[in-house]
XYZ file of C-alpha atoms in Angstrom:
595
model
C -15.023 -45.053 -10.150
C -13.464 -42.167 -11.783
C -14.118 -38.382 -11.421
C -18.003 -37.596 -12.932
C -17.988 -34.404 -14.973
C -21.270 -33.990 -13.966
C -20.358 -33.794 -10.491
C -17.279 -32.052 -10.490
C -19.526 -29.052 -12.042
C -22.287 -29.225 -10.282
C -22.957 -26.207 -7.896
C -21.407 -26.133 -4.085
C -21.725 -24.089 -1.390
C -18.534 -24.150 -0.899
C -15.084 -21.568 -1.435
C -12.320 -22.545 -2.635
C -9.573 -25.487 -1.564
C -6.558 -22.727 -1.734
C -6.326 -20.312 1.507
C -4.674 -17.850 0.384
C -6.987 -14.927 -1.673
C -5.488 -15.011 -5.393
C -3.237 -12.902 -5.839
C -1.885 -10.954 -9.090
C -0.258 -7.652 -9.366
C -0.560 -6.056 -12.692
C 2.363 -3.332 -13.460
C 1.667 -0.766 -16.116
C 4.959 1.021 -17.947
C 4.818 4.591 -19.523
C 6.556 5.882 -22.248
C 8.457 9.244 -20.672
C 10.193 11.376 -23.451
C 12.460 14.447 -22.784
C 13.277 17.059 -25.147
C 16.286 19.063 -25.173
C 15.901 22.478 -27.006
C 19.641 24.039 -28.540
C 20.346 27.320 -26.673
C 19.334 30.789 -29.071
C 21.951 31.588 -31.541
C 23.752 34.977 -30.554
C 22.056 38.020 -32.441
C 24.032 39.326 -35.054
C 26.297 42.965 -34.733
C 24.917 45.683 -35.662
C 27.410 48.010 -37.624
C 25.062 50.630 -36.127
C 25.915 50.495 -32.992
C 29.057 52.687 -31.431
C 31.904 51.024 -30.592
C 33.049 50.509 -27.104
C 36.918 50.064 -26.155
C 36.132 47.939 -23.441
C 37.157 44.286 -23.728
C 34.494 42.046 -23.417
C 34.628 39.458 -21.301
C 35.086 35.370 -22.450
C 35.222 32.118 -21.284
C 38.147 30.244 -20.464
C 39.377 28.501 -23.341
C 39.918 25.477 -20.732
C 36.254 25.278 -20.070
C 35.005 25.653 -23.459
C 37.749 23.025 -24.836
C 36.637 20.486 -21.995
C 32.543 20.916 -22.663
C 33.593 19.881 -26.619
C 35.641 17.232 -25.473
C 32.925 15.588 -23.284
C 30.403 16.246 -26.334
C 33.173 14.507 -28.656
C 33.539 11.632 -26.447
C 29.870 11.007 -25.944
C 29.007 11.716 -29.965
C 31.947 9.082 -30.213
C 30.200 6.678 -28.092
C 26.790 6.390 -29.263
C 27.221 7.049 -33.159
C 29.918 3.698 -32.846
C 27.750 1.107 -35.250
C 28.252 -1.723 -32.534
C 26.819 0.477 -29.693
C 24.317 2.425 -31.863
C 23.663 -1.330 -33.658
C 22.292 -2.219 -29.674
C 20.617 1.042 -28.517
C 18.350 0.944 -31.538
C 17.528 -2.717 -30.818
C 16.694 -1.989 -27.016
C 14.494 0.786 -27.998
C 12.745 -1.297 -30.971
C 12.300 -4.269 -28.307
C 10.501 -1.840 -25.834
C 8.418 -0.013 -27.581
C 7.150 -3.530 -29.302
C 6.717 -5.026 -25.908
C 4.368 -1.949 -24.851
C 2.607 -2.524 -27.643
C 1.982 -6.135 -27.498
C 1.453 -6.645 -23.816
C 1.057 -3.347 -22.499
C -2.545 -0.542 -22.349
C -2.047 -0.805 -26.102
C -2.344 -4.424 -26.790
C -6.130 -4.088 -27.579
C -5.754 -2.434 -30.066
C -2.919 -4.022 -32.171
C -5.348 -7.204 -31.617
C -2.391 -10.185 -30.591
C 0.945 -10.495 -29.436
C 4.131 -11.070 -30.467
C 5.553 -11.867 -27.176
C 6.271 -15.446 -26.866
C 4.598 -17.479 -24.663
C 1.685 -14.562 -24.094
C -1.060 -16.175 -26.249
C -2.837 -19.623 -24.829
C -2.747 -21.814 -27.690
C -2.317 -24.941 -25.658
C -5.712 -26.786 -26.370
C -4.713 -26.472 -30.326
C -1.439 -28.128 -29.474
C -2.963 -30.536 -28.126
C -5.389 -31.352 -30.688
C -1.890 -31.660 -33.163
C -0.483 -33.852 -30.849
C -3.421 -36.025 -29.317
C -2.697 -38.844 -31.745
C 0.913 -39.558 -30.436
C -0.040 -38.830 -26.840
C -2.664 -41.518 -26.824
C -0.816 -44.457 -28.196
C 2.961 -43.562 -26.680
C 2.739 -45.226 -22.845
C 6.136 -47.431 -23.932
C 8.177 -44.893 -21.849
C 5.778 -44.784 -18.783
C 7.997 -43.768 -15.371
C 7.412 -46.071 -12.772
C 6.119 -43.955 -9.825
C 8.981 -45.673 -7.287
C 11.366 -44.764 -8.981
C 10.217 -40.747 -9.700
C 12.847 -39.471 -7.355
C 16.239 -40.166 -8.084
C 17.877 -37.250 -5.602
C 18.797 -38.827 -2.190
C 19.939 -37.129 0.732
C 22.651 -38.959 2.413
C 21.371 -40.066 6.097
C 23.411 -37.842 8.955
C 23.216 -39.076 12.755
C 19.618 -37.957 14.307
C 20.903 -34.963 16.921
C 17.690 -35.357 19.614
C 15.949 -31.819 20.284
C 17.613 -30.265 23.494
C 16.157 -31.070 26.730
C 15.069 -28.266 28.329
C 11.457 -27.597 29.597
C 9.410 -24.568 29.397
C 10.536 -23.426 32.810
C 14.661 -23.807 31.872
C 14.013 -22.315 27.837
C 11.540 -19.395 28.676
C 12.017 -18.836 32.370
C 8.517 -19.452 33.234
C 8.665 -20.103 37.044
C 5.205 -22.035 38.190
C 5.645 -20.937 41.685
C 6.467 -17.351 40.685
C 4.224 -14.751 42.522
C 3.844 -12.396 39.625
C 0.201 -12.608 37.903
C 0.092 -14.363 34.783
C 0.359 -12.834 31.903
C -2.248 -13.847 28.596
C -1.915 -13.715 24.875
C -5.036 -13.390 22.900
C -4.307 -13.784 18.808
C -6.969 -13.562 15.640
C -6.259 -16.504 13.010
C -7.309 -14.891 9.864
C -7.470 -16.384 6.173
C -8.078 -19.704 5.220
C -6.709 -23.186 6.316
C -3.066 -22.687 5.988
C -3.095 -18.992 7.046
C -4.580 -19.575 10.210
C -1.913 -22.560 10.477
C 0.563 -20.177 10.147
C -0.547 -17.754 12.682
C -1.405 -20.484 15.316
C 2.432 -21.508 15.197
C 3.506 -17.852 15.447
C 1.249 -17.363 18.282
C 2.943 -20.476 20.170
C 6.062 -18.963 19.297
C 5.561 -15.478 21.206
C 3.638 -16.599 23.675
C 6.855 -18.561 23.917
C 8.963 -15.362 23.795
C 6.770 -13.061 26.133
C 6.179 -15.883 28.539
C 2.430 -15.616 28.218
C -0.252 -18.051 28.644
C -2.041 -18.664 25.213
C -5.584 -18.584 24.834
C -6.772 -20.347 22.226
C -6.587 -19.053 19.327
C -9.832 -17.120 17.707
C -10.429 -17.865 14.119
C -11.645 -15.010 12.212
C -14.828 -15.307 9.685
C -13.349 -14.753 6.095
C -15.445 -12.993 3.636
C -14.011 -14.622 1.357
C -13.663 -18.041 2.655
C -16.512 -17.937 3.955
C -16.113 -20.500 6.289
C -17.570 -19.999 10.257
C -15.476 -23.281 12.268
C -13.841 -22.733 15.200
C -10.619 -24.152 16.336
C -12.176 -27.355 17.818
C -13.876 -27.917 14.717
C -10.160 -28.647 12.791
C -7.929 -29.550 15.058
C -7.815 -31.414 18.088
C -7.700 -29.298 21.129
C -7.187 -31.601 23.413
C -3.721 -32.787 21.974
C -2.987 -29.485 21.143
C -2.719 -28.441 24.441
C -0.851 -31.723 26.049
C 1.513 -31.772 23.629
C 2.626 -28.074 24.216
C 2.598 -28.414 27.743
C 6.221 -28.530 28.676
C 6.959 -25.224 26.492
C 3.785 -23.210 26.297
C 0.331 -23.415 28.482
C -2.524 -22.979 26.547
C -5.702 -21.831 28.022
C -9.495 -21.735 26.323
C -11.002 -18.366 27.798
C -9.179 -16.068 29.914
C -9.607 -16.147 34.044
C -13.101 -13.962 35.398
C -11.332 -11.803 36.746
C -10.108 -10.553 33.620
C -12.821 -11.184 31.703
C -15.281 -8.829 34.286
C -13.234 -6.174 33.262
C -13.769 -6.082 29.980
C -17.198 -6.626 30.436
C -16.938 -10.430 29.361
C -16.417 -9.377 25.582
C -12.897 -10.256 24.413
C -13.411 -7.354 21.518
C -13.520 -4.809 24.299
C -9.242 -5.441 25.083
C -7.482 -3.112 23.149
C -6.006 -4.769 19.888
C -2.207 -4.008 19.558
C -1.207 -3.349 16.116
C 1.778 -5.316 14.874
C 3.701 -4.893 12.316
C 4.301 -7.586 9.383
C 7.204 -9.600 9.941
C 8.240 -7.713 13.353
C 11.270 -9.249 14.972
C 11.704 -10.915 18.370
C 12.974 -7.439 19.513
C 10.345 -5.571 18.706
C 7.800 -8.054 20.735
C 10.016 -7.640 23.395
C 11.135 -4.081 23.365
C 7.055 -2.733 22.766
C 5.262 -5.557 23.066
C 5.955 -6.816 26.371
C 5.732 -3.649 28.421
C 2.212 -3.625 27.506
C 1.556 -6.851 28.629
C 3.602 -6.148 31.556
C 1.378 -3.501 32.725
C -1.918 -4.916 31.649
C -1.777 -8.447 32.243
C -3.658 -9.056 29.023
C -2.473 -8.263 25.068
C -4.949 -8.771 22.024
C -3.022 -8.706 18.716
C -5.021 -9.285 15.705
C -5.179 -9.674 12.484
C -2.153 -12.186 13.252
C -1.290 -13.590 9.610
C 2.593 -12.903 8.750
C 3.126 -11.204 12.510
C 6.541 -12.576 13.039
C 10.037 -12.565 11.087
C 11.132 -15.895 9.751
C 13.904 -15.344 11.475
C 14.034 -15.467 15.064
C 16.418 -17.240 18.007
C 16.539 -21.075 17.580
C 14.391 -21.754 21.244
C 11.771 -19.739 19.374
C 12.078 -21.437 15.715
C 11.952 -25.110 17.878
C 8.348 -23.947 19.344
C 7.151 -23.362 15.027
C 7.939 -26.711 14.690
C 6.578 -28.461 17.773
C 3.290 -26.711 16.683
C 3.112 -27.283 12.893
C 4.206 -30.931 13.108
C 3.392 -32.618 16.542
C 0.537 -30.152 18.235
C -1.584 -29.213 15.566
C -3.285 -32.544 14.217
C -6.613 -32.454 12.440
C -10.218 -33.165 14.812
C -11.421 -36.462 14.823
C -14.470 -35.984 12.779
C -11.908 -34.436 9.797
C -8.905 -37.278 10.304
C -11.217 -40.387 10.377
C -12.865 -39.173 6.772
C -9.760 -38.139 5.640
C -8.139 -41.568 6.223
C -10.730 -43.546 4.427
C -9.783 -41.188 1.419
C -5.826 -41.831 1.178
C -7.006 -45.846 1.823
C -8.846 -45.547 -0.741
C -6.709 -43.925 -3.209
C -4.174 -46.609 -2.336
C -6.621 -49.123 -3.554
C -7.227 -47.526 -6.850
C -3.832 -47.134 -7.682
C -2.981 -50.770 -7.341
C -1.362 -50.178 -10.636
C 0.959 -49.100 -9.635
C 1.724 -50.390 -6.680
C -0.722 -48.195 -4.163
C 0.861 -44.914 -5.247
C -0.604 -41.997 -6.958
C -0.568 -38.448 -7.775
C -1.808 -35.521 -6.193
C -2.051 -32.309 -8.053
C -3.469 -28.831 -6.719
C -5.299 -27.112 -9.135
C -6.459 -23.817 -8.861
C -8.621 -23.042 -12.420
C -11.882 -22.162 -10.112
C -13.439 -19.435 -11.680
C -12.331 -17.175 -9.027
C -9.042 -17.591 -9.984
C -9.577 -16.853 -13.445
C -11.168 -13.681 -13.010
C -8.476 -12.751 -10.600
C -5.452 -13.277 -12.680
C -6.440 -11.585 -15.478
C -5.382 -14.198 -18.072
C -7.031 -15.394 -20.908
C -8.177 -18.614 -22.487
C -9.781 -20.075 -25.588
C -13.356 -19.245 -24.868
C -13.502 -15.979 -26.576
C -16.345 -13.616 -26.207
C -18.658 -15.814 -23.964
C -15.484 -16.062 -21.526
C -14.592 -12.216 -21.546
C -18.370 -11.282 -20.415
C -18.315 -14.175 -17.764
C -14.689 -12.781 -16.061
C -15.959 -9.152 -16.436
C -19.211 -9.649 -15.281
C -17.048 -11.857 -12.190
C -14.754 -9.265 -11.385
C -17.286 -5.990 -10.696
C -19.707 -8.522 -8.532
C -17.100 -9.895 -5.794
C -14.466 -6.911 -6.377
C -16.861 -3.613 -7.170
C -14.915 -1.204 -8.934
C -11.606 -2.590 -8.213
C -10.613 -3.545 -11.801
C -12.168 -0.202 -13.231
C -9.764 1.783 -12.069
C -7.660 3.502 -13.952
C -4.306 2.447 -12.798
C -5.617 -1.285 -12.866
C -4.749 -2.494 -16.189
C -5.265 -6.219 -17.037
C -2.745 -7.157 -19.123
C -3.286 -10.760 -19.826
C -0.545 -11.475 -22.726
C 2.145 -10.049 -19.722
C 0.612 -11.996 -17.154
C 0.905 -15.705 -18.987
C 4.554 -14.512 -20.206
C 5.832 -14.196 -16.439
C 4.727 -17.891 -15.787
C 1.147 -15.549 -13.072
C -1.850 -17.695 -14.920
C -3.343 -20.762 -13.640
C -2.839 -23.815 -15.482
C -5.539 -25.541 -17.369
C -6.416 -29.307 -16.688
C -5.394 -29.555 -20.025
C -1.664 -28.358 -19.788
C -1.578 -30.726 -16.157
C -2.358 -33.336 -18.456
C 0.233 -32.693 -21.355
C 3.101 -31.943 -18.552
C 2.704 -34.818 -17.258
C 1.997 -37.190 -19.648
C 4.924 -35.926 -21.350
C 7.039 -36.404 -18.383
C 6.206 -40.536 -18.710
C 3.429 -40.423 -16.272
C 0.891 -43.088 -18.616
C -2.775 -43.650 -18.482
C -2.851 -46.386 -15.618
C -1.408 -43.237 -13.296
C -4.221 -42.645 -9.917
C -4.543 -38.952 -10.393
C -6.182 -36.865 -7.335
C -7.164 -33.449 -8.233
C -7.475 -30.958 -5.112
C -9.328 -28.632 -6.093
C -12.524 -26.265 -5.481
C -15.158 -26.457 -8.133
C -13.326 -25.960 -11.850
C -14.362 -22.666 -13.614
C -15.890 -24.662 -17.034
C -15.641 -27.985 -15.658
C -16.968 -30.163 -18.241
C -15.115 -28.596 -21.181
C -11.749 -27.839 -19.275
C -11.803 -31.872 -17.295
C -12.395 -33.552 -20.597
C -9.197 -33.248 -22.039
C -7.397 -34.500 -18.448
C -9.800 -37.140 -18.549
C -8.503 -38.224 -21.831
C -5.139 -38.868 -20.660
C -5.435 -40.093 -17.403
C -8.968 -41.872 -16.914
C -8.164 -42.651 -13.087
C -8.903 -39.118 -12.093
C -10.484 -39.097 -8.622
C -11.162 -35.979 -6.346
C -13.172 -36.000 -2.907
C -16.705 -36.225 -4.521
C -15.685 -38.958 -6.440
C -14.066 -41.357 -3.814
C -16.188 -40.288 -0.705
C -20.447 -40.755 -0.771
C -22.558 -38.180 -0.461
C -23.338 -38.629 3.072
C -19.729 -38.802 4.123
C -18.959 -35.111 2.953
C -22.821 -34.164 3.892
C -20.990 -32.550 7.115
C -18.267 -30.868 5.743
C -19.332 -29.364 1.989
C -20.681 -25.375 3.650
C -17.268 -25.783 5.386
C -14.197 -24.370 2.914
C -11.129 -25.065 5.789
C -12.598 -28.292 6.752
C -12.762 -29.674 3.233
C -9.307 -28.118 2.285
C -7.945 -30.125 5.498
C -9.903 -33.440 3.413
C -7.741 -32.464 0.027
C -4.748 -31.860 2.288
C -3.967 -35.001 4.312
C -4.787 -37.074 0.494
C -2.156 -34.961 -1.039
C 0.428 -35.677 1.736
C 0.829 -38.825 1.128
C 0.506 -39.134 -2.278
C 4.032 -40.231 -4.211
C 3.938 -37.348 -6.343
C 2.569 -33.581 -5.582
C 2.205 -31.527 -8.249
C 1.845 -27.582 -7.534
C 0.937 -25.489 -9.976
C 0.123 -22.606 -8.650
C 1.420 -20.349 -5.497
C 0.093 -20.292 -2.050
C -0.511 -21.362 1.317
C -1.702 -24.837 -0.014
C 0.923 -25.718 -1.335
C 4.029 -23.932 0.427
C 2.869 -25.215 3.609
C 2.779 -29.086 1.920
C 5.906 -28.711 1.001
C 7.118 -28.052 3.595
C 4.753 -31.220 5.636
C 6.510 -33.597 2.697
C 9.820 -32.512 3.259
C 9.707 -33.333 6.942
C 8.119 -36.437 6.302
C 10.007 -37.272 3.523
C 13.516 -37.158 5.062
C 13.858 -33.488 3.489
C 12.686 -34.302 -0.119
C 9.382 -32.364 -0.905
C 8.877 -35.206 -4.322
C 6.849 -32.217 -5.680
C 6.595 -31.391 -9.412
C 6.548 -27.444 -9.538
C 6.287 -26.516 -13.165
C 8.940 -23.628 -14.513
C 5.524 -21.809 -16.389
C 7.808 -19.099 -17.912
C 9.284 -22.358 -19.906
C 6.153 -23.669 -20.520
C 3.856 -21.572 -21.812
C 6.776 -21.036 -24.595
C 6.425 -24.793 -25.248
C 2.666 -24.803 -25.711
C 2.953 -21.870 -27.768
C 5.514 -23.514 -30.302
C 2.987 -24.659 -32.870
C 6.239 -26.610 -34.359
C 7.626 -28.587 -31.385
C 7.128 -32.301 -32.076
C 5.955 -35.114 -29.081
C 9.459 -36.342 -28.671
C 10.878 -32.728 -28.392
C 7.961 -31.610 -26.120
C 9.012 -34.851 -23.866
C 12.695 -33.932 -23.849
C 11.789 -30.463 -22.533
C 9.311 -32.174 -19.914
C 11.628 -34.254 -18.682
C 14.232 -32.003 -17.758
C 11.605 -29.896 -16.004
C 11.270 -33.055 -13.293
C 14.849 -33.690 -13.391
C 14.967 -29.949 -11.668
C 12.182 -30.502 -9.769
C 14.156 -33.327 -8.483
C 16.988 -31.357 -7.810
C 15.134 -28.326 -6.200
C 13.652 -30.792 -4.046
C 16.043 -31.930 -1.665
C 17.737 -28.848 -1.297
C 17.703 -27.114 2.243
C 18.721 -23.304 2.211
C 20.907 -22.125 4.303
C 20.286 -20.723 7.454
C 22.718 -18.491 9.384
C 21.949 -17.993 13.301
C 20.757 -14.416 12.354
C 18.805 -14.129 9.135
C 16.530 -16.901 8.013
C 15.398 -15.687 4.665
C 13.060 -18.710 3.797
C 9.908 -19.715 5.040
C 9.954 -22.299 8.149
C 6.817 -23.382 7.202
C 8.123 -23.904 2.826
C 11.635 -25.266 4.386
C 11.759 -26.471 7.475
C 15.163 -28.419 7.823
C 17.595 -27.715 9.699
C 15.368 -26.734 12.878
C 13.265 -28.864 12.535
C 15.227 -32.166 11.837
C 15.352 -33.351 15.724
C 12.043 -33.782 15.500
C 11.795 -36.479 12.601
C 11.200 -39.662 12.853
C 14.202 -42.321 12.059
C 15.492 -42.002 8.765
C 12.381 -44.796 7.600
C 10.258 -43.169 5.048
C 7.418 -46.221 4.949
C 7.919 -46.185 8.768
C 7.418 -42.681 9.192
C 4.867 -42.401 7.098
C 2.517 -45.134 8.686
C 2.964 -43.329 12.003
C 1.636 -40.038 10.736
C -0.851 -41.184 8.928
C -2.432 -42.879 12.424
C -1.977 -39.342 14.580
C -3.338 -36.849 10.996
């Protein structure tokens, strides 16, 4: 059975499926003027006034003939008509952008800007007619992704244990040394941060206690580490590199009076480099035997030396593997997603939409539900952020915001991208999402055009989620294993969520991602253009996968120094000795048995 509006709406005591906080950054531009005032004209002689023989003293002719020569040349310059044609256009195009989308657009009342105003659900009504009956050019979901990487020879990962890489010596007489980290955020934060804490506990040589996961206001969400991922397996499978430990020895622990918050918290940094862990960090740890470093989230460059950059992905793709209680549920869902999509041949799409009214109230943006909507997102805003969008150098400036591609996209505009794309009505569609901000008005349209729209409520029963619906991480973990091994991902909106599944399907997908990420800057021009016909808005659409394609085999470029991109968004080359054989089905099966 399909999604129930009624159930997608109805209130949950639960945060959101993204785990990263929303976030927007609203810049404000001023208008500075200068004005230069002429120098006094000299006061005229006075025949009044005696005489004097003395000469009176002038300025070089030089200087005086190279000041009007400068002033020539520059009076030359701007009064040209071509140049003066395109400083008067700059100026006119500024000062109308400030006053469309900037602190004055309330009161001009709409905006000129393309792309700034959401007009998609009247599109949409224009072009319903021709969406419903055109499924003659349906894609066949096998044949999505035409980009294919050419298969290289599989180069096995080096080797070497833990004792030969990171000179751990088991028989060593020195006392061991321990690493205690904070996981903060949500799901795919905390991911992040457990595989940087492997890493320098890898690069101090320091046992790793398990990592501590950090209530979230936000999130919301109290689980420990045991209660997402397997510890057990966790800890065997970094054995050879890094030993990982669940409390730290009494001895320590009597000294700080059994109360882990009593060691001294090191402050780190964002994105320190290996040398700074090992030039301030580890003399510390040196002397004290012990070294608490949290917050953790973003604590370590993307770069760092390759022995360091192999532990990242021994951690993200082979240690950390979801707890039984969260892999066995999740399971049942992607078997069961395969059985509703068995037209079209057990495949289906995931997309991860983030319209939860959170969301909305955090970006800023606008929709079509006028007055009633502005009161709701006010009235949103000063209960979970206080006086935070009151300020004076907060503006909101929602026209801006949609033109740069920064809102969230409806279910609605999912559903025309898509459709228009060739994706017909017998598509499986799984929406991961938390619950949608105007769910029965916003879903209706989606449901229109693709009527095998399924999310977790929908596909699991009641008492199957009983355990996990007061837990945010653990049902984001649900959404996340259904969405990585669906055919198709569609993102369409930033994050951990998705940057971190990305970067799952690309290792699992022999370095193709075969995720749809939307160019919105394009887009919201298209649902804007009141004129643009079905066959032109499909033209457009179908370019937009053709580059998603494209974009998604490519692998940056990593020099041995500077690794620019995220490990975690792009994690070939390093990672690549640690894929299965170049057998997608194959390698596919076997994850889905160990997720």
């Amino acid at each position: 059975m399909a999604i129930n509006i009624n159930a997608a709406i109805k209130p949950k005591q639960q945060a959101n499926t993204n785990n990263n906080a929303p976030n927007n950054n609203n810049n404000s531009t001023e208008d500075h003027r200068t004005a230069t005032n002429s120098p006094p004209t000299s006061p005229p002689s006075s025949s009044l006034l005696p005489r004097h023989t003395t000469k009176r003293r002038t300025r070089p002719k030089l200087n005086s003939s190279n000041s009007s020569r400068r002033l020539s040349l520059v009076g030359g310059v701007l009064f040209r008509p071509n140049v003066r044609y395109y400083v008067v256009l700059s100026l006119l195009y500024v000062s109308g952008f400030l006053m469309c989308v900037g602190p004055f657009s309330g009161l001009v009342g709409h905006s000129f800007v393309p792309g700034s105003v959401y007009r998609s659900h009247e599109l949409f009504q224009k072009l319903w007619s021709e969406i419903r009956k055109d499924n003659s050019t349906a894609i066949q979901l096998s044949s999505v992704w035409q980009y294919k990487r050419k298969p290289k020879p599989q180069k096995p990962c080096p080797n070497i244990t833990a004792t030969q890489r990171f000179n751990i010596d088991t028989v060593s007489s020195e006392p061991p040394r321990y690493l205690i980290v904070g996981a903060n955020g949500g799901l795919n934060q905390q991911r992040s941060a457990i595989c940087n804490a492997v890493a320098v506990a890898g690069l101090l040589n320091a046992i790793l206690v398990l990592p501590r996961f950090e209530f979230n206001k936000v999130w919301k969400d109290p689980s420990e580490f045991g209660d997402i991922y397997d510890v057990d397996h966790f800890k065997a499978t970094l054995e050879r590199y890094v030993k990982v430990v669940d409390n730290l020895p009494e001895e320590l622990m009597e000294r700080y009076d059994h109360n882990i918050n009593n060691i001294p918290n090191f402050s780190v940094e964002a994105w320190a480099p290996s040398n700074y862990y090992l030039g301030q960090v580890s003399p510390v740890l040196q002397k004290e035997g012990v070294i608490r470093i949290t917050p953790f989230a973003n604590r370590l460059a993307m770069s760092v030396p390759a022995n360091i950059q192999l532990l990242r992905c021994i951690t993200n793709y082979k240690a950390l593997r979801f707890s039984s209680t969260i892999s066995t549920l999740a399971q049942k869902l992607v078997d069961r997603m395969i059985a509703k999509s068995s037209r079209t041949g057990g495949k289906y799409v995931s997309v991860h939409l983030r319209f939860e009214e959170d969301m909305v109230a955090f970006s800023g943006c606008v929709y079509d539900g006028g007055e009633r909507e502005k009161s709701e997102m006010d009235a949103f805003r000063k209960k979970e952020w206080k006086g935070k969008f009151q300020k004076k150098d907060r503006l909101i400036t929602p026209g801006l915001n949609r033109a740069n591609g920064k809102c969230p996209l409806t279910p609605l505009e999912v559903g025309m991208m898509l459709r228009a794309m060739g994706f017909d009505n017998n598509t499986s569609i799984y929406l991961a999402s938390g619950k949608i901000y105007g769910a029965e008005k916003h879903l209706e349209p989606l449901m229109r055009m693709f009527p095998l729209l399924y999310t977790k409520e929908s596909i699991a029963t009641p008492e199957e989620l009983a355990p996990f619906e007061l837990y945010s991480s653990r049902m984001a973990a649900l959404d996340y294993t259904v969405c990585l091994y669906s055919e198709v991902f569609v993102s369409t909106q930033g994050g951990n969520f998705p940057h971190f599944l990305m970067g799952h399907r690309r290792f699992l997908f022999n370095g193709h991602s075969k995720t749809i990420r939307p160019d919105k800057q394009k887009l919201v021009l298209l649902l804007q253009a009141m004129s643009i016909s079905w066959e032109e808005f499909k033209e457009q659409m179908g370019e937009m996968l053709g580059e998603s394609d494209r974009k998604g085999m490519m692998i940056p470029r990593v020099r041995k120094i500077n690794r620019k991109t995220s490990i975690y968004m792009y994690p070939l080359p390093e990672c690549s000795c640690l894929q299965q054989p170049q057998n997608s089905t194959l390698q596919v099966d076997q994850y889905r048995k160990i997720l």
